Tab-separated table of C-alpha atoms and ligand atoms in Angstrom:
chain	number	residue	atom	x	y	z
V	1	MET	CA	-3.611	-8.291	-19.562
V	2	THR	CA	-3.626	-6.548	-16.013
V	3	SER	CA	-6.180	-6.836	-14.263
V	4	THR	CA	-5.389	-3.855	-11.591
V	5	THR	CA	-6.532	-1.154	-14.213
V	6	ALA	CA	-10.084	-0.972	-11.915
V	7	ALA	CA	-11.282	-1.930	-8.462
V	8	PRO	CA	-13.062	-4.858	-9.229
V	9	ALA	CA	-17.144	-5.013	-8.277
V	10	SER	CA	-18.178	-5.709	-4.799
V	11	THR	CA	-20.840	-7.875	-5.957
V	12	ALA	CA	-18.909	-10.428	-8.148
V	13	ALA	CA	-17.559	-13.953	-5.730
V	14	TRP	CA	-13.677	-12.677	-4.438
V	15	PRO	CA	-11.494	-14.664	-6.366
V	16	TRP	CA	-9.843	-17.805	-4.520
V	17	PRO	CA	-5.832	-16.833	-4.696
V	18	PRO	CA	-4.394	-21.457	-5.398
V	19	LEU	CA	-2.652	-21.045	-2.254
V	20	LEU	CA	-6.018	-21.057	-0.229
V	21	ARG	CA	-7.702	-23.668	-2.488
V	22	ALA	CA	-4.452	-25.581	-2.355
V	23	SER	CA	-4.638	-25.140	1.418
V	24	ILE	CA	-8.235	-26.079	1.918
V	25	GLY	CA	-7.652	-29.190	-0.194
V	26	TRP	CA	-4.466	-30.061	2.145
V	27	HIS	CA	-6.167	-29.959	5.319
V	28	VAL	CA	-8.647	-32.021	4.105
V	29	ALA	CA	-6.266	-35.027	3.249
V	30	ALA	CA	-3.999	-34.411	6.180
V	31	VAL	CA	-7.445	-34.441	8.752
V	32	ALA	CA	-8.280	-37.631	6.403
V	33	ALA	CA	-5.459	-39.265	6.597
V	34	GLY	CA	-4.545	-38.456	10.354
V	35	VAL	CA	-7.829	-40.039	10.993
V	36	LEU	CA	-8.124	-43.282	9.073
V	37	VAL	CA	-4.754	-44.411	8.416
V	38	PRO	CA	-3.189	-46.417	11.778
V	39	GLY	CA	0.507	-44.017	12.599
V	40	ALA	CA	-0.304	-41.268	10.523
V	41	ALA	CA	-2.102	-38.430	13.462
V	42	PRO	CA	1.605	-37.161	13.790
V	43	TRP	CA	2.383	-36.906	10.108
V	44	ALA	CA	-1.169	-34.899	9.173
V	45	ILE	CA	-0.626	-32.308	12.061
V	46	GLY	CA	2.957	-31.617	11.076
V	47	ALA	CA	1.166	-31.380	7.152
V	48	ILE	CA	-1.093	-28.544	8.078
V	49	VAL	CA	1.264	-26.912	10.564
V	50	LEU	CA	3.512	-27.275	7.521
V	51	ASN	CA	1.040	-24.973	5.559
V	52	HIS	CA	0.393	-22.532	8.511
V	53	VAL	CA	4.080	-21.594	8.054
V	54	LEU	CA	3.819	-20.779	3.805
V	55	ILE	CA	0.240	-18.407	4.936
V	56	THR	CA	2.458	-16.782	7.486
V	57	ALA	CA	5.136	-16.973	4.717
V	58	ALA	CA	3.482	-15.674	2.297
V	59	GLY	CA	1.862	-12.358	4.479
V	60	LEU	CA	4.968	-11.634	6.292
V	61	THR	CA	6.556	-11.313	2.860
V	62	PRO	CA	5.182	-7.515	1.344
V	63	ARG	CA	4.714	-7.715	-2.226
V	64	SER	CA	4.053	-11.271	-2.470
V	65	SER	CA	1.131	-12.250	-4.680
V	66	LEU	CA	-0.217	-15.552	-2.665
V	67	LEU	CA	-2.447	-14.586	-0.788
V	68	GLY	CA	-4.497	-12.179	-3.514
V	69	ALA	CA	-3.836	-9.884	-5.712
V	70	ASN	CA	-1.105	-7.403	-4.713
V	71	ILE	CA	-0.126	-4.528	-6.754
V	72	THR	CA	3.832	-4.171	-7.106
V	73	ARG	CA	4.384	-2.860	-10.909
V	74	LEU	CA	2.355	-0.089	-12.177
V	75	PRO	CA	0.322	-2.019	-15.460
V	76	ALA	CA	2.004	-2.692	-19.015
V	77	ALA	CA	-0.184	0.483	-20.166
V	78	SER	CA	1.332	3.371	-17.624
V	79	ALA	CA	4.890	1.976	-18.178
V	80	ALA	CA	4.496	2.249	-21.802
V	81	ARG	CA	3.087	6.028	-21.449
V	82	GLY	CA	6.607	5.737	-18.716
V	83	GLU	CA	5.309	6.426	-15.838
V	84	VAL	CA	7.148	6.023	-12.250
V	85	ALA	CA	4.661	5.945	-8.942
V	86	ILE	CA	5.896	7.668	-6.221
V	87	THR	CA	3.938	7.422	-3.010
V	88	ILE	CA	4.110	8.488	0.804
V	89	ASP	CA	3.600	6.568	3.785
V	90	ASP	CA	2.414	7.501	7.246
V	91	GLY	CA	1.644	10.757	7.120
V	92	PRO	CA	-0.515	13.563	7.062
V	93	ASP	CA	2.726	15.030	9.498
V	94	PRO	CA	1.849	19.177	10.312
V	95	VAL	CA	6.015	19.693	10.181
V	96	VAL	CA	6.720	17.693	8.188
V	97	THR	CA	4.302	17.242	5.081
V	98	PRO	CA	3.886	20.919	4.318
V	99	GLN	CA	7.650	20.903	3.624
V	100	VAL	CA	7.063	18.095	1.417
V	101	LEU	CA	4.570	19.585	-0.317
V	102	GLU	CA	6.312	22.327	-0.863
V	103	LEU	CA	9.211	20.463	-2.697
V	104	LEU	CA	6.940	18.467	-4.669
V	105	ASP	CA	5.365	21.496	-6.456
V	106	ARG	CA	8.821	22.827	-6.519
V	107	LEU	CA	10.413	19.954	-8.245
V	108	ASP	CA	6.463	19.862	-10.035
V	109	VAL	CA	6.104	16.633	-9.034
V	110	ARG	CA	2.639	14.414	-8.403
V	111	ALA	CA	2.485	11.689	-5.636
V	112	THR	CA	0.117	9.453	-4.188
V	113	PHE	CA	0.347	10.134	-0.073
V	114	PHE	CA	-0.871	6.832	1.524
V	115	CYS	CA	-2.267	8.649	4.494
V	116	ILE	CA	-3.324	6.800	8.116
V	117	ALA	CA	-6.895	8.549	8.733
V	118	GLU	CA	-7.338	9.121	11.941
V	119	LYS	CA	-3.760	11.987	10.944
V	120	VAL	CA	-5.856	13.107	7.943
V	121	ARG	CA	-9.267	13.771	10.519
V	122	ASP	CA	-6.749	14.997	12.845
V	123	GLN	CA	-5.301	17.920	9.403
V	124	PRO	CA	-8.014	18.278	7.175
V	125	ALA	CA	-6.499	21.318	6.598
V	126	LEU	CA	-3.611	20.241	5.458
V	127	ALA	CA	-5.272	17.370	4.022
V	128	LEU	CA	-7.350	19.473	1.959
V	129	ASP	CA	-4.095	20.988	0.976
V	130	ILE	CA	-2.520	17.833	-0.853
V	131	VAL	CA	-5.622	16.945	-2.411
V	132	ALA	CA	-5.443	20.933	-3.656
V	133	ARG	CA	-2.033	20.812	-5.017
V	134	GLY	CA	-2.848	17.459	-7.494
V	135	HIS	CA	-1.614	15.012	-5.057
V	136	SER	CA	-3.970	11.638	-4.946
V	137	ILE	CA	-4.681	9.681	-0.887
V	138	GLN	CA	-5.213	6.791	-0.517
V	139	ASN	CA	-6.118	4.448	2.780
V	140	HIS	CA	-3.275	3.548	4.908
V	141	THR	CA	-6.199	2.301	8.038
V	142	ALA	CA	-7.684	4.553	10.434
V	143	HIS	CA	-4.859	3.818	13.007
V	144	HIS	CA	-1.914	2.072	11.799
V	145	ARG	CA	-1.942	-0.548	14.571
V	146	HIS	CA	1.267	-2.957	14.703
V	147	ASP	CA	-0.228	-5.956	15.116
V	148	PHE	CA	-3.091	-4.868	11.799
V	149	SER	CA	-2.214	-8.137	9.998
V	150	LEU	CA	-2.864	-10.402	13.109
V	151	ARG	CA	-6.442	-9.672	13.199
V	152	GLY	CA	-9.820	-10.813	12.136
V	153	ALA	CA	-12.058	-9.598	9.195
V	154	ARG	CA	-13.988	-8.507	10.861
V	155	ALA	CA	-11.892	-6.205	12.528
V	156	LEU	CA	-9.280	-5.613	9.171
V	157	ALA	CA	-12.754	-4.038	7.763
V	158	LYS	CA	-14.122	-1.953	10.544
V	159	GLU	CA	-10.018	-1.152	10.355
V	160	ILE	CA	-9.884	0.242	5.996
V	161	GLN	CA	-14.173	0.633	6.289
V	162	LEU	CA	-13.008	3.179	9.683
V	163	ALA	CA	-10.499	5.311	7.066
V	164	GLN	CA	-11.986	5.238	4.117
V	165	ASP	CA	-15.250	7.444	5.683
V	166	LEU	CA	-13.311	9.295	7.745
V	167	ILE	CA	-10.657	10.631	3.959
V	168	GLU	CA	-14.123	10.461	2.286
V	169	GLN	CA	-15.190	12.801	4.805
V	170	VAL	CA	-12.855	15.243	4.444
V	171	THR	CA	-10.786	15.412	0.644
V	172	GLY	CA	-14.953	14.367	-1.267
V	173	GLN	CA	-12.545	11.626	-2.452
V	174	ARG	CA	-13.351	7.872	-1.746
V	175	PRO	CA	-10.198	6.220	-1.935
V	176	SER	CA	-9.236	3.774	-3.881
V	177	CYS	CA	-6.215	1.819	-3.737
V	178	PHE	CA	-5.123	0.081	0.527
V	179	ARG	CA	-1.820	-0.222	1.802
V	180	ALA	CA	-1.516	-2.707	4.561
V	181	PRO	CA	1.010	-1.424	7.193
V	182	ALA	CA	4.578	-2.433	7.151
V	183	GLY	CA	2.890	-4.182	4.074
V	184	LEU	CA	1.937	-7.035	6.418
V	185	ARG	CA	-1.090	-9.227	5.641
V	186	ASN	CA	-3.165	-12.336	6.687
V	187	PRO	CA	-5.106	-14.363	4.254
V	188	PHE	CA	-8.627	-12.058	5.936
V	189	LEU	CA	-7.496	-9.618	4.080
V	190	ALA	CA	-8.222	-9.952	0.733
V	191	PRO	CA	-11.689	-10.622	0.672
V	192	VAL	CA	-12.117	-7.967	2.747
V	193	LEU	CA	-10.784	-5.369	0.264
V	194	HIS	CA	-12.335	-6.980	-2.480
V	195	ARG	CA	-15.736	-6.049	-0.842
V	196	LEU	CA	-14.855	-2.903	0.082
V	197	GLN	CA	-13.641	-2.333	-3.805
V	198	LEU	CA	-10.044	-1.111	-2.593
V	199	SER	CA	-7.205	-2.400	-5.080
V	200	LEU	CA	-3.601	-3.520	-2.443
V	201	VAL	CA	-0.675	-1.688	-3.490
V	202	SER	CA	2.565	-2.304	-2.428
V	203	TRP	CA	5.631	-1.181	-3.878
V	204	THR	CA	8.649	-2.214	-6.204
V	205	ARG	CA	11.507	-1.006	-4.121
V	206	ARG	CA	11.503	0.962	-0.624
V	207	GLY	CA	14.494	2.888	1.056
V	208	PHE	CA	13.547	1.809	4.414
V	209	ASP	CA	13.319	5.759	5.533
V	210	THR	CA	12.024	5.504	8.753
V	211	ARG	CA	15.128	3.772	10.589
V	212	GLU	CA	17.321	5.060	7.818
V	213	GLY	CA	18.703	8.629	7.812
V	214	ASP	CA	21.663	8.675	4.840
V	215	ALA	CA	19.421	9.653	2.169
V	216	ALA	CA	22.505	8.698	0.198
V	217	THR	CA	21.572	5.153	0.923
V	218	VAL	CA	18.154	5.627	0.681
V	219	ALA	CA	18.709	7.300	-2.383
V	220	ALA	CA	20.779	4.327	-3.914
V	221	ARG	CA	17.912	1.877	-2.807
V	222	LEU	CA	15.144	3.188	-4.514
V	223	GLY	CA	17.338	3.841	-7.923
V	224	ARG	CA	18.591	0.410	-8.408
V	225	ASP	CA	17.042	-0.413	-11.306
V	226	LEU	CA	15.349	2.307	-12.154
V	227	ALA	CA	12.311	1.328	-14.561
V	228	ALA	CA	9.050	2.337	-15.836
V	229	GLY	CA	6.366	1.158	-14.644
V	230	ASP	CA	7.900	1.137	-10.445
V	231	ILE	CA	6.113	1.572	-7.457
V	232	LEU	CA	8.344	3.119	-4.912
V	233	LEU	CA	7.980	3.888	-1.319
V	234	LEU	CA	9.020	6.935	1.018
V	235	HIS	CA	7.999	8.307	4.505
V	236	ASP	CA	6.883	11.808	5.823
V	237	GLY	CA	5.173	10.334	9.366
V	238	ASN	CA	7.614	8.700	10.992
V	239	ALA	CA	10.375	9.873	8.541
V	240	ALA	CA	14.255	9.229	10.104
V	241	ARG	CA	16.321	12.305	10.600
V	242	THR	CA	19.211	12.908	8.242
V	243	ALA	CA	22.651	14.379	10.491
V	244	ALA	CA	21.293	17.461	9.680
V	245	GLY	CA	18.418	17.040	11.125
V	246	GLN	CA	16.258	17.040	8.426
V	247	PRO	CA	14.313	14.354	7.602
V	248	VAL	CA	14.916	12.014	4.957
V	249	LEU	CA	12.302	12.472	1.977
V	250	LEU	CA	13.492	15.549	1.587
V	251	GLU	CA	16.416	15.537	0.587
V	252	VAL	CA	15.861	11.837	-1.556
V	253	LEU	CA	13.206	13.869	-4.165
V	254	PRO	CA	15.759	15.757	-4.981
V	255	PRO	CA	17.951	13.755	-6.545
V	256	LEU	CA	15.343	11.000	-7.350
V	257	VAL	CA	13.510	13.123	-9.512
V	258	ALA	CA	16.024	14.197	-10.684
V	259	ARG	CA	17.374	10.474	-12.177
V	260	LEU	CA	13.562	10.381	-13.237
V	261	ARG	CA	13.481	12.702	-14.591
V	262	ALA	CA	16.933	12.100	-16.962
V	263	ALA	CA	16.181	8.294	-18.138
V	264	GLY	CA	12.917	9.820	-19.454
V	265	LEU	CA	10.463	8.982	-16.129
V	266	ARG	CA	7.411	10.334	-15.556
V	267	PRO	CA	6.503	10.256	-12.348
V	268	VAL	CA	2.301	10.748	-11.588
V	269	THR	CA	0.036	9.297	-8.658
V	270	LEU	CA	-1.766	5.730	-8.479
V	271	PRO	CA	-5.067	7.138	-9.835
V	272	GLU	CA	-3.884	8.555	-12.781
V	273	ALA	CA	-1.971	5.435	-13.607
V	274	LEU	CA	-3.934	2.907	-12.902
V	275	ASN	CA	-7.004	5.015	-13.488
V	276	PRO	CA	-6.118	6.930	-16.154
V	277	SER	CA	-10.182	7.056	-17.944
V	278	ASP	CA	-12.037	8.590	-14.633
V	279	LEU	CA	-9.742	11.822	-14.064
V	280	PRO	CA	-10.181	13.966	-13.080
V	281	THR	CA	-12.284	12.782	-10.426
V	282	VAL	CA	-15.676	12.704	-9.708
V	283	HIS	CA	-16.567	11.936	-6.664
V	284	GLU	CA	-20.289	10.699	-6.832
V	285	HIS	CA	-22.669	9.021	-4.849
U	1	LIG	ZN1	3.046	2.584	7.345
């Protein structure tokens, strides 16, 4: 059974992940031991530090579920339909994204764009073009701040809510999926996403195509163990350039899609894979 097919109701209590439940018990036990047992204080402090190291490590591991639900593959039903999701982050970019849209049309592929909402606000026609061509725009924060994972619950909520509002104002569609900048998180994020009815979506594999300009290397990373249910991560914003000066995803997509098709796989958008019964997306108030 998968719990990834629908956004959780915001009224339901947030299900505390086992790591955080255990952490609370661990703190209580460590403090009690430190206070009550002579000579135990240094050990108790060490135990608490160790616990924080573990939580921080979980937040720095984009595909981890230790801090809350995290979609790293499409649900079983979607995989059974032979679906994969191509996700494209950090746009819309006024130079790169139009080329990506032309290419995707030529390849007859629908993708999911995790957009930075201030760029959507600044490029409304481009964002509308993305949606008009059948792609999906989802929430990749309002500003893509690099210290996102160091912020508290209120700041995270403000940043994510603002992105929801900006994207909805421009496209008329409210995102149901969220991806953190660089996939980095902290324990405050999951309850915020739960309240905003957003599903955290990471990826199965990424090509590191903001740093790697060699298309063959990026394509090989994305295509390793290619299988139904894969969520693949590419970038139209901050895209590395090939030796010829091309944004690398433009050279990666044609061979990647050819491989998907040869393997009998079908690229779909995340809403199509996660909530097939909701399509076509109709916005309601
Ligand atoms: Zn990003």
